[in-house]
Amino acid sequence: MPAKLPKHSQTPEQVLAAMREKKAADADWRGGRTFSLVYPAGDDVDALLREAQLLYLYENALNPFRFPSLRSMEVDVVGIAASLLHGGEDADGAMTSGGTESILLAAKTALFRARAERGVKDPQMLVPFSAHPAFAKACELLGIERVVVPLQDDLRADPKAAAELVNERTVMMLGSAPCYPFGVIDPIEELAGIAARRNIHFHTDACLGGFVLPFFEKLGRKVAPFDFRVEGVSTISTDVHKYGYATKGASVIAHRSRSTLLEHQLFKFRDWPGGGYASFAMAGARPAAPIAAAWAVLHYLGEEGYLRLARRLAETMDRLQSGVAAIAGLAVVGEPEMTLFAFTAAEGSDLDIFAVGDAMDERGWCLDRQNSPDALHLMISPEHDRIVDDFLADLGAAAKVRGPSRGGEARYS
Ligand SMILES: Cc1ncc(COP(=O)(O)O)c(C=O)c1O
């Protein structure tokens, strides 16, 4: 039965009590038992995000001329993101609602560019097998054929295969920094080089890495080239609502050159009675609160704060990864480079990895399932430093369980 609008008004207390009751069954992300979706960075950050959003709960970011403070915060957030990615003087961009919207806009830019510059009529996109589903969504929405670039043995996109697949119909090539399933960075230099030689738009998906890798580099950790320092990278998506620690609804699509933003991303329209209309985003009316939250957290933490959190992430990642690898029957998939990884049944072991997942569910841990290979997935946030020992103890016990599992249906949340 679909819900119906209640006949009678209710008190705010009644409404809020009903919501709290519903919420009781939700995942306990504050307790560090979930590994993606929310990226808690501490109570101080939470408190600031709440205040910043309250200040901008009602405004509409559609029209920057009515709310110049919003425009100025958006310009600051884009500028900060682009400079962390080593964009030059000509770099620019826009804020979006999330990684998916940034990717859709990169694809739109690439498609319109290819039509204008090379007259492409029957477009295709070269998408590594490990790339986020947002690229498949972009292909579906924009009428672009998705051509899969296979992975090398190290689980990174294969540039030799990409070189064979590229042709005059290719409107966009891309790589992830890092990819969601395995946490590895694709060979961006090689892939972007292939694109540059043919004047094809290249997108780096740094939705996960954009606010971690620059700080890992500063901490002296090895970071494979992925940003605008790589010749041929045209746009980069970087999510403030992931490792930038803003609440949801905040990402940046950064362009190497303002001209691709203005000529191919921007939508302009006059042909109706309502006056001139222009928008960089997929959405029309846009919430102001995520822009405020993003601006607030970037200024609150500053470089110092992000470095502090990056150090915590790195330590937690190292402890978790080596802890998992030390458990008999389990093996880490590939060589993860950032703060997320998958683990599977070690070669020769009779362990059913999804049965391990079930046993972890029973102990209250929410691990995502994935396939190719069958594996469980961990995405670490700074607050996970508190749960490492408990997690590894439970995983050690869970790894003694044998199948059958409740099912190996891969689940991405
Ligand atoms: C590598 C990567 N790209 C893009 C996205 C899409 O981001 P969003 O969920 O914010 O749309 C994700 C989400 O997890 C991701 O991991």
Coordinates of C-alpha atoms and ligand atoms in Angstrom, one line a residue:
M1 CA 0.0 0.0 0.0
P2 CA 1.5 3.3 -1.0
A3 CA 1.7 5.9 1.8
K4 CA -1.1 8.5 2.0
L5 CA -0.8 12.1 3.3
P6 CA -2.0 12.0 6.9
K7 CA -5.5 13.6 7.3
H8 CA -4.6 15.4 10.5
S9 CA -1.6 17.5 11.4
Q10 CA 0.8 16.1 13.9
T11 CA 2.9 17.8 16.5
P12 CA 6.6 18.2 15.8
E13 CA 7.3 15.9 18.7
Q14 CA 5.1 13.2 17.2
V15 CA 6.8 13.5 13.8
L16 CA 10.3 13.5 15.2
A17 CA 9.5 10.5 17.5
A18 CA 8.2 8.5 14.5
M19 CA 11.4 9.4 12.6
R20 CA 13.7 8.3 15.5
E21 CA 11.8 5.0 15.7
K22 CA 12.4 4.3 12.0
K23 CA 16.0 5.3 12.4
A24 CA 16.7 2.8 15.1
A25 CA 17.1 0.0 12.5
D26 CA 19.7 1.9 10.5
A27 CA 23.4 1.0 10.3
D28 CA 25.4 2.2 13.3
W29 CA 28.0 4.2 11.5
R30 CA 29.0 6.1 14.6
G31 CA 30.2 2.9 16.2
G32 CA 32.7 2.3 13.4
R33 CA 30.9 -0.9 12.2
T34 CA 30.2 0.3 8.6
F35 CA 32.9 0.8 6.1
S36 CA 31.5 3.1 3.3
L37 CA 28.6 5.5 2.9
V38 CA 29.6 7.7 5.8
Y39 CA 33.1 9.1 6.5
P40 CA 33.0 10.2 10.2
A41 CA 36.0 12.4 11.1
G42 CA 35.1 13.2 14.8
D43 CA 32.5 14.9 16.9
D44 CA 34.1 18.4 16.4
V45 CA 33.7 18.0 12.6
D46 CA 30.1 16.8 13.1
A47 CA 29.1 19.7 15.2
L48 CA 30.6 22.2 12.7
L49 CA 28.8 20.5 9.8
R50 CA 25.5 20.8 11.6
E51 CA 25.9 24.5 12.4
A52 CA 27.1 25.4 8.9
Q53 CA 24.2 23.6 7.3
L54 CA 21.6 25.2 9.6
L55 CA 22.9 28.6 8.4
Y56 CA 22.1 27.7 4.8
L57 CA 19.1 25.3 5.1
Y58 CA 16.7 27.4 2.9
E59 CA 18.7 29.1 0.3
N60 CA 18.9 28.0 -3.3
A61 CA 22.2 27.7 -5.1
L62 CA 20.6 27.9 -8.5
N63 CA 21.0 31.6 -8.8
P64 CA 24.4 32.9 -7.6
F65 CA 23.4 36.5 -8.1
R66 CA 20.8 36.3 -5.4
F67 CA 23.1 34.6 -2.9
P68 CA 26.6 36.0 -3.5
S69 CA 27.9 34.4 -0.3
L70 CA 27.1 31.0 -1.8
R71 CA 28.8 31.8 -5.1
S72 CA 31.9 32.9 -3.2
M73 CA 32.0 29.8 -1.1
E74 CA 31.5 27.6 -4.2
V75 CA 34.4 29.4 -6.0
D76 CA 36.5 28.8 -2.9
V77 CA 35.7 25.1 -2.7
V78 CA 36.4 24.6 -6.4
G79 CA 39.6 26.6 -6.1
I80 CA 40.8 24.6 -3.1
A81 CA 40.0 21.3 -4.8
A82 CA 41.7 22.3 -8.1
S83 CA 44.8 23.6 -6.4
L84 CA 45.2 20.3 -4.3
L85 CA 45.1 18.6 -7.7
H86 CA 47.8 20.9 -9.1
G87 CA 45.5 22.8 -11.5
G88 CA 47.1 25.8 -13.0
E89 CA 46.0 29.4 -13.3
D90 CA 43.4 28.4 -16.0
A91 CA 41.9 25.6 -13.9
D92 CA 38.2 26.0 -12.9
G93 CA 35.2 23.9 -12.2
A94 CA 31.9 23.6 -10.4
M95 CA 30.4 22.0 -7.3
T96 CA 28.0 19.1 -7.9
S97 CA 25.8 16.9 -5.7
G98 CA 28.3 14.0 -5.7
G99 CA 30.7 11.8 -7.6
T100 CA 28.1 10.5 -9.9
E101 CA 27.0 14.0 -11.0
S102 CA 30.6 15.1 -11.4
I103 CA 31.2 12.1 -13.7
L104 CA 28.0 12.7 -15.7
L105 CA 29.2 16.3 -16.3
A106 CA 32.7 15.1 -17.3
A107 CA 31.1 12.7 -19.8
K108 CA 28.8 15.5 -21.1
T109 CA 31.8 17.8 -21.5
A110 CA 33.7 15.1 -23.3
L111 CA 30.8 14.2 -25.7
F112 CA 30.1 17.8 -26.6
R113 CA 33.8 18.5 -27.1
A114 CA 34.2 15.5 -29.4
R115 CA 31.2 16.6 -31.4
A116 CA 32.5 20.2 -31.7
E117 CA 36.2 19.4 -32.3
R118 CA 36.1 16.1 -34.2
G119 CA 32.6 15.8 -35.5
V120 CA 32.0 12.5 -33.6
K121 CA 28.5 11.1 -34.4
D122 CA 28.5 7.6 -33.0
P123 CA 30.3 8.0 -29.6
Q124 CA 32.0 5.4 -27.5
M125 CA 33.7 5.6 -24.1
L126 CA 36.6 3.4 -22.9
V127 CA 35.7 2.4 -19.4
P128 CA 38.1 0.2 -17.3
F129 CA 36.3 -2.8 -15.8
S130 CA 36.9 -1.5 -12.3
A131 CA 35.5 2.0 -12.9
H132 CA 32.5 3.1 -10.9
P133 CA 29.0 2.4 -12.3
A134 CA 28.6 6.2 -12.6
F135 CA 30.4 5.9 -16.0
A136 CA 27.9 3.2 -17.2
K137 CA 25.1 5.5 -16.1
A138 CA 26.7 8.4 -18.0
C139 CA 26.9 6.2 -21.1
E140 CA 23.3 5.1 -20.8
L141 CA 22.0 8.7 -20.3
L142 CA 24.1 10.3 -23.0
G143 CA 23.8 7.6 -25.6
I144 CA 27.4 6.6 -25.6
E145 CA 28.6 3.0 -26.2
R146 CA 30.5 1.7 -23.1
V147 CA 33.6 -0.3 -24.2
V148 CA 35.2 -2.1 -21.4
V149 CA 39.0 -1.9 -20.9
P150 CA 40.2 -5.1 -19.2
L151 CA 42.4 -5.1 -16.2
Q152 CA 46.0 -6.3 -16.0
D153 CA 47.0 -8.9 -13.5
D154 CA 47.7 -6.2 -11.0
L155 CA 44.0 -5.1 -11.3
R156 CA 44.8 -1.8 -12.9
A157 CA 43.4 -0.9 -16.3
D158 CA 45.4 -2.3 -19.2
P159 CA 46.8 0.6 -21.3
K160 CA 47.9 -1.8 -24.1
A161 CA 44.3 -3.0 -24.4
A162 CA 43.1 0.6 -24.3
A163 CA 45.5 1.5 -27.1
E164 CA 43.9 -1.2 -29.2
L165 CA 40.3 -0.2 -28.4
V166 CA 40.7 3.5 -29.0
N167 CA 39.4 4.9 -32.3
E168 CA 37.9 8.0 -33.9
R169 CA 34.6 7.3 -32.1
T170 CA 36.1 7.5 -28.7
V171 CA 34.9 10.6 -26.8
M172 CA 36.4 9.9 -23.4
M173 CA 39.0 7.8 -21.7
L174 CA 39.4 7.5 -18.0
G175 CA 41.2 6.0 -15.0
S176 CA 40.4 5.8 -11.3
A177 CA 42.6 7.2 -8.5
P178 CA 41.9 4.8 -6.9
C179 CA 39.1 2.5 -8.1
Y180 CA 36.5 1.5 -5.5
P181 CA 36.7 -2.4 -5.8
F182 CA 40.5 -2.8 -5.1
G183 CA 41.8 0.6 -4.1
V184 CA 44.5 0.7 -6.8
I185 CA 45.3 3.6 -9.0
D186 CA 45.1 3.0 -12.8
P187 CA 48.2 3.9 -14.9
I188 CA 46.9 7.4 -15.5
E189 CA 50.1 8.7 -17.3
E190 CA 49.9 5.9 -19.9
L191 CA 46.1 6.1 -20.4
A192 CA 46.1 9.9 -20.6
G193 CA 49.0 9.8 -23.0
I194 CA 47.0 7.7 -25.4
A195 CA 44.1 10.1 -25.1
A196 CA 46.2 13.2 -25.6
R197 CA 47.8 12.0 -28.8
R198 CA 44.3 11.8 -30.3
N199 CA 42.9 14.9 -28.7
I200 CA 40.4 12.8 -26.6
H201 CA 39.1 14.0 -23.3
F202 CA 40.6 12.2 -20.4
H203 CA 39.0 12.1 -17.0
T204 CA 40.6 11.0 -13.7
D205 CA 38.1 9.7 -11.2
A206 CA 39.6 10.9 -7.9
C207 CA 36.2 10.8 -6.2
L208 CA 37.9 8.8 -3.5
G209 CA 41.5 10.0 -3.8
G210 CA 41.1 13.7 -4.3
F211 CA 41.2 14.6 -0.6
V212 CA 43.6 11.8 0.5
L213 CA 46.3 11.4 -2.1
P214 CA 47.6 15.0 -2.0
F215 CA 48.1 14.6 1.8
F216 CA 49.6 11.1 1.5
E217 CA 52.1 12.6 -0.9
K218 CA 52.9 15.3 1.6
L219 CA 53.4 12.6 4.3
G220 CA 56.0 11.0 2.0
R221 CA 53.9 8.0 1.0
K222 CA 54.3 6.8 -2.6
V223 CA 51.5 8.2 -4.8
A224 CA 51.2 7.2 -8.4
P225 CA 50.7 10.2 -10.8
F226 CA 47.0 11.0 -11.2
D227 CA 46.3 14.7 -11.2
F228 CA 46.7 17.7 -13.5
R229 CA 50.5 17.3 -13.4
V230 CA 49.9 14.4 -15.8
E231 CA 49.7 15.9 -19.3
G232 CA 46.5 14.9 -21.0
V233 CA 44.2 14.9 -17.9
S234 CA 41.3 17.1 -18.9
T235 CA 38.9 16.8 -15.9
I236 CA 39.0 15.3 -12.4
S237 CA 36.2 14.4 -10.1
T238 CA 36.9 14.8 -6.4
D239 CA 34.3 14.3 -3.6
V240 CA 34.2 16.6 -0.6
H241 CA 31.5 14.4 0.8
K242 CA 33.8 11.4 1.0
Y243 CA 37.4 12.0 2.3
G244 CA 36.8 15.8 2.4
Y245 CA 34.5 14.9 5.3
A246 CA 31.6 17.1 4.3
T247 CA 28.0 15.8 4.7
K248 CA 26.5 14.4 1.5
G249 CA 25.8 16.4 -1.5
A250 CA 29.3 17.9 -2.2
S251 CA 31.7 17.0 -5.0
V252 CA 33.8 19.0 -7.4
I253 CA 34.3 18.6 -11.1
A254 CA 37.6 20.3 -11.9
H255 CA 38.6 21.3 -15.4
R256 CA 42.2 21.8 -16.5
S257 CA 41.0 24.7 -18.6
R258 CA 38.1 27.1 -18.0
S259 CA 37.2 26.9 -21.7
T260 CA 36.0 23.3 -21.5
L261 CA 33.8 24.2 -18.5
L262 CA 32.3 27.2 -20.2
E263 CA 32.0 25.8 -23.7
H264 CA 30.9 22.2 -23.0
Q265 CA 29.7 21.8 -19.5
L266 CA 27.6 24.9 -19.1
F267 CA 24.0 24.7 -20.2
K268 CA 22.5 28.0 -21.4
F269 CA 18.9 28.5 -22.5
R270 CA 16.7 31.5 -23.5
D271 CA 14.0 29.9 -25.7
W272 CA 11.1 30.2 -23.3
P273 CA 9.2 33.1 -21.7
G274 CA 10.9 32.8 -18.2
G275 CA 14.1 34.6 -19.0
G276 CA 17.7 33.6 -19.5
Y277 CA 18.7 30.4 -17.7
A278 CA 22.2 29.0 -17.2
S279 CA 23.4 26.1 -15.1
F280 CA 26.6 24.1 -14.7
A281 CA 24.9 21.2 -12.9
M282 CA 22.5 18.4 -13.8
A283 CA 20.0 19.8 -11.2
G284 CA 18.2 23.1 -11.5
A285 CA 17.4 24.2 -7.9
R286 CA 20.4 23.2 -5.8
P287 CA 20.6 22.9 -2.0
A288 CA 22.9 25.5 -0.4
A289 CA 23.7 23.5 2.7
P290 CA 26.2 21.1 1.1
I291 CA 28.2 24.1 -0.3
A292 CA 28.2 25.6 3.2
A293 CA 29.2 22.3 4.8
A294 CA 32.1 21.8 2.3
W295 CA 33.4 25.4 2.8
A296 CA 33.2 25.0 6.5
V297 CA 35.0 21.7 6.9
L298 CA 37.8 22.7 4.4
H299 CA 38.5 25.9 6.4
Y300 CA 38.1 24.2 9.8
L301 CA 40.5 21.4 9.1
G302 CA 42.9 23.3 6.8
E303 CA 46.0 21.5 5.5
E304 CA 47.0 20.8 9.1
G305 CA 43.8 19.0 9.9
Y306 CA 43.7 16.9 6.6
L307 CA 47.3 15.9 7.2
R308 CA 46.4 14.8 10.8
L309 CA 43.5 12.7 9.5
A310 CA 45.5 11.3 6.6
R311 CA 48.1 10.1 9.1
R312 CA 45.4 8.4 11.1
L313 CA 44.0 6.8 8.0
A314 CA 47.4 5.6 6.8
E315 CA 48.1 4.0 10.2
T316 CA 44.7 2.3 10.4
M317 CA 45.0 1.1 6.8
D318 CA 48.4 -0.5 7.5
R319 CA 47.2 -2.2 10.7
L320 CA 44.0 -3.5 9.1
Q321 CA 45.6 -4.7 5.9
S322 CA 48.5 -6.5 7.7
G323 CA 46.1 -7.9 10.3
V324 CA 43.8 -9.3 7.6
A325 CA 46.7 -10.7 5.6
A326 CA 47.9 -12.5 8.8
I327 CA 44.7 -14.4 9.3
A328 CA 44.9 -18.0 8.0
G329 CA 42.8 -18.5 4.9
L330 CA 42.5 -14.8 4.0
A331 CA 44.4 -12.8 1.4
V332 CA 44.3 -9.1 0.4
V333 CA 43.3 -8.6 -3.2
G334 CA 46.0 -6.9 -5.3
E335 CA 48.2 -4.1 -3.8
P336 CA 45.9 -1.4 -2.5
E337 CA 47.4 2.1 -2.5
M338 CA 45.1 4.2 -0.3
T339 CA 42.5 3.6 2.4
L340 CA 40.3 0.8 1.0
F341 CA 40.8 -2.8 0.1
A342 CA 39.2 -6.1 -0.6
F343 CA 40.1 -9.4 0.8
T344 CA 39.3 -12.9 -0.3
A345 CA 39.9 -16.6 0.4
A346 CA 43.7 -17.3 0.1
E347 CA 44.7 -19.6 -2.7
G348 CA 44.3 -23.3 -1.7
S349 CA 42.1 -22.5 1.2
D350 CA 38.6 -24.1 1.5
L351 CA 37.1 -20.9 2.9
D352 CA 33.9 -19.5 1.6
I353 CA 34.5 -15.7 1.8
F354 CA 30.8 -14.9 1.8
A355 CA 30.3 -17.3 4.8
V356 CA 33.0 -15.2 6.5
G357 CA 30.9 -12.1 5.6
D358 CA 27.8 -13.8 7.1
A359 CA 29.7 -14.5 10.3
M360 CA 30.8 -10.9 10.5
D361 CA 27.2 -9.7 9.9
E362 CA 26.2 -11.8 12.9
R363 CA 28.9 -10.0 15.0
G364 CA 27.4 -6.6 13.8
W365 CA 29.9 -5.6 11.1
C366 CA 28.6 -4.3 7.8
L367 CA 31.0 -5.5 5.0
D368 CA 30.2 -4.9 1.4
R369 CA 30.4 -8.0 -0.9
Q370 CA 31.9 -8.0 -4.4
N371 CA 32.8 -10.3 -7.2
S372 CA 35.6 -10.9 -9.7
P373 CA 37.1 -12.2 -7.4
D374 CA 34.5 -12.9 -4.7
A375 CA 35.6 -10.7 -1.8
L376 CA 34.6 -8.6 1.1
H377 CA 35.4 -4.8 1.0
L378 CA 36.7 -2.4 3.6
M379 CA 36.6 1.4 3.2
I380 CA 38.4 3.1 6.1
S381 CA 37.6 6.4 7.7
P382 CA 39.6 8.2 10.5
E383 CA 37.3 7.0 13.3
H384 CA 38.1 3.3 12.4
D385 CA 41.3 3.5 14.4
R386 CA 39.2 2.6 17.5
I387 CA 37.9 -0.7 16.1
V388 CA 41.0 -2.3 14.6
D389 CA 41.6 -4.8 17.4
D390 CA 37.9 -5.8 17.8
F391 CA 37.5 -6.1 14.1
L392 CA 40.5 -8.4 13.6
A393 CA 39.6 -10.5 16.6
D394 CA 36.1 -11.1 15.2
L395 CA 37.5 -11.6 11.7
G396 CA 39.9 -14.2 13.0
A397 CA 36.9 -16.1 14.5
A398 CA 34.8 -15.6 11.4
A399 CA 37.5 -17.1 9.2
K400 CA 37.2 -20.4 11.0
V401 CA 33.6 -20.7 9.8
R402 CA 33.0 -22.9 6.8
G403 CA 30.1 -22.5 4.2
P404 CA 27.6 -22.7 2.9
S405 CA 27.0 -18.9 3.0
R406 CA 23.6 -17.2 2.7
G407 CA 24.6 -16.4 -0.9
G408 CA 27.4 -14.8 -2.7
E409 CA 25.2 -12.1 -4.2
A410 CA 27.6 -9.1 -4.6
R411 CA 26.3 -6.1 -2.8
Y412 CA 27.4 -2.6 -3.3
S413 CA 26.0 0.0 -0.9
Ligands
LIG1 C1 35.7 5.7 -7.3 C2 34.3 6.3 -7.2 N1 33.9 7.1 -8.1 C3 32.6 7.6 -8.1 C4 31.8 7.3 -7.1 C5 30.4 7.9 -7.1 O1 30.2 8.8 -6.0 P1 28.8 9.2 -5.5 O2 28.3 8.0 -4.7 O3 29.1 10.3 -4.6 O4 27.9 9.6 -6.6 C6 32.2 6.5 -6.0 C7 31.4 6.1 -4.9 O5 31.7 5.4 -4.0 C8 33.5 5.9 -6.1 O6 34.0 5.1 -5.1

